[in-house]
PDB file of C-alpha atoms in Angstrom:
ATOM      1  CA  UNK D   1    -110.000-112.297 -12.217  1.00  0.00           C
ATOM      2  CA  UNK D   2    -109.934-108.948 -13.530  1.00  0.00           C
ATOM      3  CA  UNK D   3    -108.397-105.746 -12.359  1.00  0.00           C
ATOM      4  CA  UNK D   4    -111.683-104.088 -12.007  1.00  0.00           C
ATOM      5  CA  UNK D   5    -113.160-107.280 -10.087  1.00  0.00           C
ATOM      6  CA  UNK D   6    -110.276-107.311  -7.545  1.00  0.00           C
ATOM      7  CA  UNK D   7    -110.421-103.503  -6.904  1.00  0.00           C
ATOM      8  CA  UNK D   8    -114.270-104.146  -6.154  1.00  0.00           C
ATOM      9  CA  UNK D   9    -113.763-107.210  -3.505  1.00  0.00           C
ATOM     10  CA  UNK D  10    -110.782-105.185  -1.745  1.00  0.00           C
ATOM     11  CA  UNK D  11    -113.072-101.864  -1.354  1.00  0.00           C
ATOM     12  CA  UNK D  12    -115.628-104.242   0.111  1.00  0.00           C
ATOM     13  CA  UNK D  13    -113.519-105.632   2.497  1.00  0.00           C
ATOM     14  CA  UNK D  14    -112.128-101.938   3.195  1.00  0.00           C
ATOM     15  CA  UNK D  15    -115.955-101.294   4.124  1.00  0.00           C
ATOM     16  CA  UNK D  16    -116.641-104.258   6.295  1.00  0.00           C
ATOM     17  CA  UNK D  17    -113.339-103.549   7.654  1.00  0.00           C
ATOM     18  CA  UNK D  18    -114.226 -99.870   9.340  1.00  0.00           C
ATOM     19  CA  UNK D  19    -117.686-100.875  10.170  1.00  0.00           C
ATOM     20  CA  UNK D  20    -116.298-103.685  12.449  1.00  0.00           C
ATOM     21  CA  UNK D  21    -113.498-101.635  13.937  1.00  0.00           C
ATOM     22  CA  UNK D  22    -116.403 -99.168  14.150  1.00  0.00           C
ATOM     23  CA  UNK D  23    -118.469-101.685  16.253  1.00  0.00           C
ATOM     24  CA  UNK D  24    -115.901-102.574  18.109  1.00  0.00           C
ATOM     25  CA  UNK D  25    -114.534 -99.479  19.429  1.00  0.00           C
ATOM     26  CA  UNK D  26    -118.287 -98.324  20.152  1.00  0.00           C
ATOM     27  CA  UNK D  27    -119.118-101.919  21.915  1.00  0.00           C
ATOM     28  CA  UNK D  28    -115.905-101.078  23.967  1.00  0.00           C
ATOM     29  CA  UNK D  29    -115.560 -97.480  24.495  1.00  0.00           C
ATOM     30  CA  UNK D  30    -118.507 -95.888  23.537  1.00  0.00           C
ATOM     31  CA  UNK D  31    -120.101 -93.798  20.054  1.00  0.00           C
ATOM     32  CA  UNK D  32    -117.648 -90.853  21.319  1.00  0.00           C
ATOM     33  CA  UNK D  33    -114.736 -92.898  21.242  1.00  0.00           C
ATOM     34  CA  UNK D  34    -115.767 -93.741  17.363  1.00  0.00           C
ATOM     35  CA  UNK D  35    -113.917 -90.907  15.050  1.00  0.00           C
ATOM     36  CA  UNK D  36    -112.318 -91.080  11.710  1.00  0.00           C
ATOM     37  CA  UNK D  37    -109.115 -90.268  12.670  1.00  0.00           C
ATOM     38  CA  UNK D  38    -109.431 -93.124  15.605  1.00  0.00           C
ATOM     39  CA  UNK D  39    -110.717 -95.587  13.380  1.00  0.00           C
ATOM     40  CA  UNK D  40    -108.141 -94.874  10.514  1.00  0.00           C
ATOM     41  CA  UNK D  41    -105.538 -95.445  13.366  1.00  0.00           C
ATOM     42  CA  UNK D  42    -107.324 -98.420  14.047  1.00  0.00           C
ATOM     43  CA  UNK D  43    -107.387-100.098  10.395  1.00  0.00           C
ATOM     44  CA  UNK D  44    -104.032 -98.954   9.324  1.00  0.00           C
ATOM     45  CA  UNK D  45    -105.497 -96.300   6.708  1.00  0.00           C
ATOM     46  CA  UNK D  46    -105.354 -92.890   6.117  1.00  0.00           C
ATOM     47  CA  UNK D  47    -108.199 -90.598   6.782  1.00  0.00           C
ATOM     48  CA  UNK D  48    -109.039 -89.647   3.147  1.00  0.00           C
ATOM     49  CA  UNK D  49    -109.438 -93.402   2.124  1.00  0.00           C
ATOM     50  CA  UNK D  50    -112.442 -93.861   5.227  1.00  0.00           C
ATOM     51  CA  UNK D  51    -113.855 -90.880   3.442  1.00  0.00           C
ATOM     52  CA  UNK D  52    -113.738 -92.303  -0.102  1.00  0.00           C
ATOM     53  CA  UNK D  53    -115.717 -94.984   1.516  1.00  0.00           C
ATOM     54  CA  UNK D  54    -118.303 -93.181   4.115  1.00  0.00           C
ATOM     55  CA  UNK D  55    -118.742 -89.573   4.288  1.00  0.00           C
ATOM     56  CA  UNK D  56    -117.919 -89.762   7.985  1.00  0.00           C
ATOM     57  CA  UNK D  57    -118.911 -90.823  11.208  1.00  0.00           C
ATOM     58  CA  UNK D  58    -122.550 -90.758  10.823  1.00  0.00           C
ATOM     59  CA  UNK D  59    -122.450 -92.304   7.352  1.00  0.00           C
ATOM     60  CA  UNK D  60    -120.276 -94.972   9.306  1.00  0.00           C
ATOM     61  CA  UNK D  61    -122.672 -95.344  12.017  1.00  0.00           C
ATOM     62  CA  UNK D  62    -125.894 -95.903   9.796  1.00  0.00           C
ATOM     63  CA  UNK D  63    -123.803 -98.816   7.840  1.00  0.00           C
ATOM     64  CA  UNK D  64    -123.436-100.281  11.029  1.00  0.00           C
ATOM     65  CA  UNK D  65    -126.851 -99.598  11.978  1.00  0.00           C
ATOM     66  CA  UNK D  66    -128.064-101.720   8.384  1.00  0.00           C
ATOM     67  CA  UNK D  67    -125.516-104.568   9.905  1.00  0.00           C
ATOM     68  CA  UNK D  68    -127.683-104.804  13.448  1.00  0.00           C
ATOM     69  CA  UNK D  69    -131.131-104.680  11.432  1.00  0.00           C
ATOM     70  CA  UNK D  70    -130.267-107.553   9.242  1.00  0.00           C
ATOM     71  CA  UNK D  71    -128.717-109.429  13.164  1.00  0.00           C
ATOM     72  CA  UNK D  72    -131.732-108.831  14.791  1.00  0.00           C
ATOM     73  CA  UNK D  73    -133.994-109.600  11.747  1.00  0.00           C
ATOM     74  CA  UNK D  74    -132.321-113.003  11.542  1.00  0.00           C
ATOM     75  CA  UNK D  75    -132.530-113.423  15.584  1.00  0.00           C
ATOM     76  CA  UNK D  76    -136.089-112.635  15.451  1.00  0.00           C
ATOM     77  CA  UNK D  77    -136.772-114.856  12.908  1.00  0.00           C
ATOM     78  CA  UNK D  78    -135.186-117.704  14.205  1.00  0.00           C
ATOM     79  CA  UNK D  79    -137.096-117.656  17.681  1.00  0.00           C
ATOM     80  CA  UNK D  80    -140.174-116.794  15.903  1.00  0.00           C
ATOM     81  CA  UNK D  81    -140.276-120.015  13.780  1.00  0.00           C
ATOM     82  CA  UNK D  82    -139.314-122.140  16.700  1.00  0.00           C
ATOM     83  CA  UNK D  83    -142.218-121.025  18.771  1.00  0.00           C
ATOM     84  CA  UNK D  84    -145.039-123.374  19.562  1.00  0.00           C
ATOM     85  CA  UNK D  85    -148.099-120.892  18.998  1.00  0.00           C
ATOM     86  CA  UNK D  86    -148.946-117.251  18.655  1.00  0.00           C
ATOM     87  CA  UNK D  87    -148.523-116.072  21.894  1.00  0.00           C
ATOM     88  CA  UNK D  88    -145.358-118.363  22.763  1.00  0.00           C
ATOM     89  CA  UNK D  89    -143.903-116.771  19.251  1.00  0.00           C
ATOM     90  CA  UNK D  90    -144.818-113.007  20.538  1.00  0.00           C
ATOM     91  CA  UNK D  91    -143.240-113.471  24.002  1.00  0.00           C
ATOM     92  CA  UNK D  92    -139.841-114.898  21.724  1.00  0.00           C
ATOM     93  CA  UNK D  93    -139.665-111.962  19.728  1.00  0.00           C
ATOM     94  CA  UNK D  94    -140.060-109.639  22.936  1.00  0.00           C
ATOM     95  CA  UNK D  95    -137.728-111.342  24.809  1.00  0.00           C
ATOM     96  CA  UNK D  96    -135.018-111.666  21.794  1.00  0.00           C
ATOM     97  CA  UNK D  97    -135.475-107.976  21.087  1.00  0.00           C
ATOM     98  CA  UNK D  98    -134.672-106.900  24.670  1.00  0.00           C
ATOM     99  CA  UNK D  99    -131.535-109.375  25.143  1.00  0.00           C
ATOM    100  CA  UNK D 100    -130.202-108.110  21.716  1.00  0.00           C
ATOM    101  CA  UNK D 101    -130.040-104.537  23.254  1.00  0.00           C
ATOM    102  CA  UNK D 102    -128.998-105.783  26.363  1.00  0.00           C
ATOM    103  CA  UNK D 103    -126.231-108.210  24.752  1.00  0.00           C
ATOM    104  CA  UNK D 104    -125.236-104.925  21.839  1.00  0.00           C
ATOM    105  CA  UNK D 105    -125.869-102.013  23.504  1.00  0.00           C
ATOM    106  CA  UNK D 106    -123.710 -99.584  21.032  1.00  0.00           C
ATOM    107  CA  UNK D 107    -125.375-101.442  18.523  1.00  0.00           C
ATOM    108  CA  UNK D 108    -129.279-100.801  19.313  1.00  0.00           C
ATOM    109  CA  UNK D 109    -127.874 -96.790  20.305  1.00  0.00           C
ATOM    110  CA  UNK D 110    -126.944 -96.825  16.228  1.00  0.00           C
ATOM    111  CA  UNK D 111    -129.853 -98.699  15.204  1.00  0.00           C
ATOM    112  CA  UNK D 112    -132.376 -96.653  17.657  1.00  0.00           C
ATOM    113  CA  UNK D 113    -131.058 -93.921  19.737  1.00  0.00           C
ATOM    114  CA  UNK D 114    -128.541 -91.734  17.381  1.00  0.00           C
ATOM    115  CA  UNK D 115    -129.497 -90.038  14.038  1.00  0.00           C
ATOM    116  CA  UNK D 116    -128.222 -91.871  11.588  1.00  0.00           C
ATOM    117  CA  UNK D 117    -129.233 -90.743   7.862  1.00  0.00           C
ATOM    118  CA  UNK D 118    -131.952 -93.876   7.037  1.00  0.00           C
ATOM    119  CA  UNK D 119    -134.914 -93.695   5.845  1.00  0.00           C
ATOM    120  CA  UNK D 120    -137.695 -95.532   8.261  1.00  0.00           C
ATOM    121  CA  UNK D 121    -141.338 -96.595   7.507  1.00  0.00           C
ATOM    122  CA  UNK D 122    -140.880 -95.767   4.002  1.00  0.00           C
ATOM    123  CA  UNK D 123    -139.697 -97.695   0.821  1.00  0.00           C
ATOM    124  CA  UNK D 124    -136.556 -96.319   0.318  1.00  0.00           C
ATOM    125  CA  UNK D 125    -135.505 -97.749   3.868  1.00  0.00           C
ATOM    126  CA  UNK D 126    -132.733-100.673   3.658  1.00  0.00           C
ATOM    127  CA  UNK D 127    -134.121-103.857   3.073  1.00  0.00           C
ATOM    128  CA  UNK D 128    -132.716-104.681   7.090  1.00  0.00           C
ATOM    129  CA  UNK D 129    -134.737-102.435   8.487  1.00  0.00           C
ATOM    130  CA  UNK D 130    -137.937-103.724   6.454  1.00  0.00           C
ATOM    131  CA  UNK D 131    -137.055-107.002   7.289  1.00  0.00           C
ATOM    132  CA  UNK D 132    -136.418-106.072  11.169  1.00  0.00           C
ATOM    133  CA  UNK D 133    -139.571-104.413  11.505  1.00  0.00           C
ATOM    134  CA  UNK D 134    -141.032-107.349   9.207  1.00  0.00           C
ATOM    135  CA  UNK D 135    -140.230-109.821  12.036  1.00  0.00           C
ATOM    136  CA  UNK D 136    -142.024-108.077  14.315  1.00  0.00           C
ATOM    137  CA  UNK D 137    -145.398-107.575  12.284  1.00  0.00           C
ATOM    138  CA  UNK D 138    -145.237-110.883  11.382  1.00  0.00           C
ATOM    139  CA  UNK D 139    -145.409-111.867  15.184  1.00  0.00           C
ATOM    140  CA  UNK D 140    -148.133-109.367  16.422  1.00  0.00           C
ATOM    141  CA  UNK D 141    -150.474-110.256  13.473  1.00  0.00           C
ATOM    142  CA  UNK D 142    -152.317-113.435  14.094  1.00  0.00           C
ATOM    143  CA  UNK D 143    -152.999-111.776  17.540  1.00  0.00           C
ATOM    144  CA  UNK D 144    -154.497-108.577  15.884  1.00  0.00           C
ATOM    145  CA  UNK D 145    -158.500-108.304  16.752  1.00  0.00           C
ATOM    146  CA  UNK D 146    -160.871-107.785  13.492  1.00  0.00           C
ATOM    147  CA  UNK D 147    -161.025-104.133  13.510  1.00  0.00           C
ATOM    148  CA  UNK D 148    -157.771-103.148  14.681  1.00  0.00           C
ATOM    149  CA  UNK D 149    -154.755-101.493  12.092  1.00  0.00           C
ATOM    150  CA  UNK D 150    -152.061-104.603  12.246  1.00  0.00           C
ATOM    151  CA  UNK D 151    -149.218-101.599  11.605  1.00  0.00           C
ATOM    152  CA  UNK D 152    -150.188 -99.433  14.315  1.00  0.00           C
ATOM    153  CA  UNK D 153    -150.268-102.257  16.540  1.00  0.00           C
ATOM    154  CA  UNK D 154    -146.930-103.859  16.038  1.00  0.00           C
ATOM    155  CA  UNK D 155    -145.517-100.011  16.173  1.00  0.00           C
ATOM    156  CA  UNK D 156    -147.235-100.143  19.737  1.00  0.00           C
ATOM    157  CA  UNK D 157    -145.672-103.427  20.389  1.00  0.00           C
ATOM    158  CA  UNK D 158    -142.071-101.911  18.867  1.00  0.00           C
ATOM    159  CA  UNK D 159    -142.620 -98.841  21.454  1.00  0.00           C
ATOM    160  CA  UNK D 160    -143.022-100.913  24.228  1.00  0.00           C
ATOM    161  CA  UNK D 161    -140.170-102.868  24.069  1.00  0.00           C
ATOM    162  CA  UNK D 162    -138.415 -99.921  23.239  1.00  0.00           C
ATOM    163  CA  UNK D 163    -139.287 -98.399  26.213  1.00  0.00           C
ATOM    164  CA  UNK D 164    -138.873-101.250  28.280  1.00  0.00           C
ATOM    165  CA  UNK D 165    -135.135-101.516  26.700  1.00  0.00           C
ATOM    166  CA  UNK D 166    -134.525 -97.633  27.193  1.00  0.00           C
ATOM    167  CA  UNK D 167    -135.533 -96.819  30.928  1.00  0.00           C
ATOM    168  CA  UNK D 168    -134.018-100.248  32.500  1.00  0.00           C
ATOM    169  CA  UNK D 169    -130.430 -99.182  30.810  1.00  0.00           C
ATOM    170  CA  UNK D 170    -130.814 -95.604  32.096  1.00  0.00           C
ATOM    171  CA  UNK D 171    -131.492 -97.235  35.743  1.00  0.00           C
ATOM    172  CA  UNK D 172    -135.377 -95.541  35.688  1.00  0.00           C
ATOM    173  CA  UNK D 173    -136.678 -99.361  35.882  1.00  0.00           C
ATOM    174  CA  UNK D 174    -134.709-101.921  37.995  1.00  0.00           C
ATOM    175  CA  UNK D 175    -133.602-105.257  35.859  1.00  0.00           C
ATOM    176  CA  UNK D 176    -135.137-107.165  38.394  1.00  0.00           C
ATOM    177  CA  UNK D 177    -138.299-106.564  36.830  1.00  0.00           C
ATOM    178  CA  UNK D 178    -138.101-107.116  33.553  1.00  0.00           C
ATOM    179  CA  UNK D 179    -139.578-110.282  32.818  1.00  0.00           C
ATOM    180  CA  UNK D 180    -142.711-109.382  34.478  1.00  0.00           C
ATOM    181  CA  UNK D 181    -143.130-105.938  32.735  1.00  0.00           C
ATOM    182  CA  UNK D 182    -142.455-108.002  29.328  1.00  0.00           C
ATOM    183  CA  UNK D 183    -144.786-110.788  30.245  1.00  0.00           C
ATOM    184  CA  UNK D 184    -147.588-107.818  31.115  1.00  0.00           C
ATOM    185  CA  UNK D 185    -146.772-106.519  27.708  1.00  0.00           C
ATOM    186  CA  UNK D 186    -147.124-109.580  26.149  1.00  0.00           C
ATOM    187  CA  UNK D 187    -150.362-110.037  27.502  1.00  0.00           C
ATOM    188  CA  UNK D 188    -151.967-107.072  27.044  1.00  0.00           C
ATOM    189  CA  UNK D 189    -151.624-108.158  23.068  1.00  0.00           C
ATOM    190  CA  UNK D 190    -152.205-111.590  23.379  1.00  0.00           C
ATOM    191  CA  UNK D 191    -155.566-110.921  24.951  1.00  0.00           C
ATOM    192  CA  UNK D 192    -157.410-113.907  23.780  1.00  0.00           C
ATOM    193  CA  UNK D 193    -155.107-115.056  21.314  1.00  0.00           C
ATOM    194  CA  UNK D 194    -153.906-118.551  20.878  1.00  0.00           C
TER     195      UNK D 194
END
């Protein structure tokens, strides 16, 4: 193995090294609780070698955001395939997108709630977040009516269980309601389907 190969694997596992104690420390103690100095503490390096891998926090937190796309990407993929039908494959994909925010909450805030410096809806994004939002389209189509725009729709869809996600953690809709406000979601896109 060369020098130059070596040097290459160890700054790659310096990388995956302050994203996780990154995740970590925002899983436990919130985004706030995520600084450089912190996470240099953290990892047993020096501030100026975090930097000659991320430009700081934020470049930190959108690495970690790229990590969650490709999770959920994979998650929604999985429980997409396994469905029985259209509609069964929808409601998956709802329901797996609302108990990854619920089971990663730090996580989705990176991916969906902070401004993190990634491109979305264009080509330059990360090939996660294409993939993420992939998943998704890929569910919502076969239930698309002739007539309607498949990427506004599965946007909609995205909004919704956005929304659904964001005002049951801030308390403004009870948990105990949940599946029945997803289910009416479902529905209201599955109109006819299957």
């Amino acid at each position: 193995m060369s020098i130059q190969t070596r040097r290459e694997r160890e700054r790659a596992e310096r990388e995956r090294l302050i994203v996780t104690a990154a995740r970590e420390l925002a899983e436990a103690e919130g985004w706030d609780a995520v600084t450089t100095r912190r996470l240099a503490a953290e990892i047993e390096y020096s501030q100026p070698v975090l930097y000659s891998h991320f430009k700081g926090k934020d470049a930190i937190m959108a690495a970690v955001a790229v990590q969650g796309f490709a999770e959920l990407a994979d998650e929604l993929r999985s429980v997409r395939t396994a469905a029985g039908g259209d509609r069964q494959a929808l409601a998956a994909v709802g329901e797996a997108y609302t108990a990854f925010a619920r089971r990663r909450p730090a996580l989705y805030d990176a991916m969906f709630t902070h401004t993190v410096d990634l491109p979305f809806a264009t080509a330059q994004a990360p090939a996660a977040l294409r993939e993420a939002f992939g998943e998704l389209h890929t569910a919502v189509l076969p239930v698309v009516a002739d007539g309607d725009d498949p990427d506004l729709l599965t946007e909609t869809y995205w909004a919704g269980l956005h929304g659904l996600v964001t005002l049951m953690r801030s308390g403004r809709l009870p948990a105990a309601g949940h599946d029945r406000r997803l289910a009416l979601l479902i529905g209201r896109f599955t109109a006819g389907a299957d």
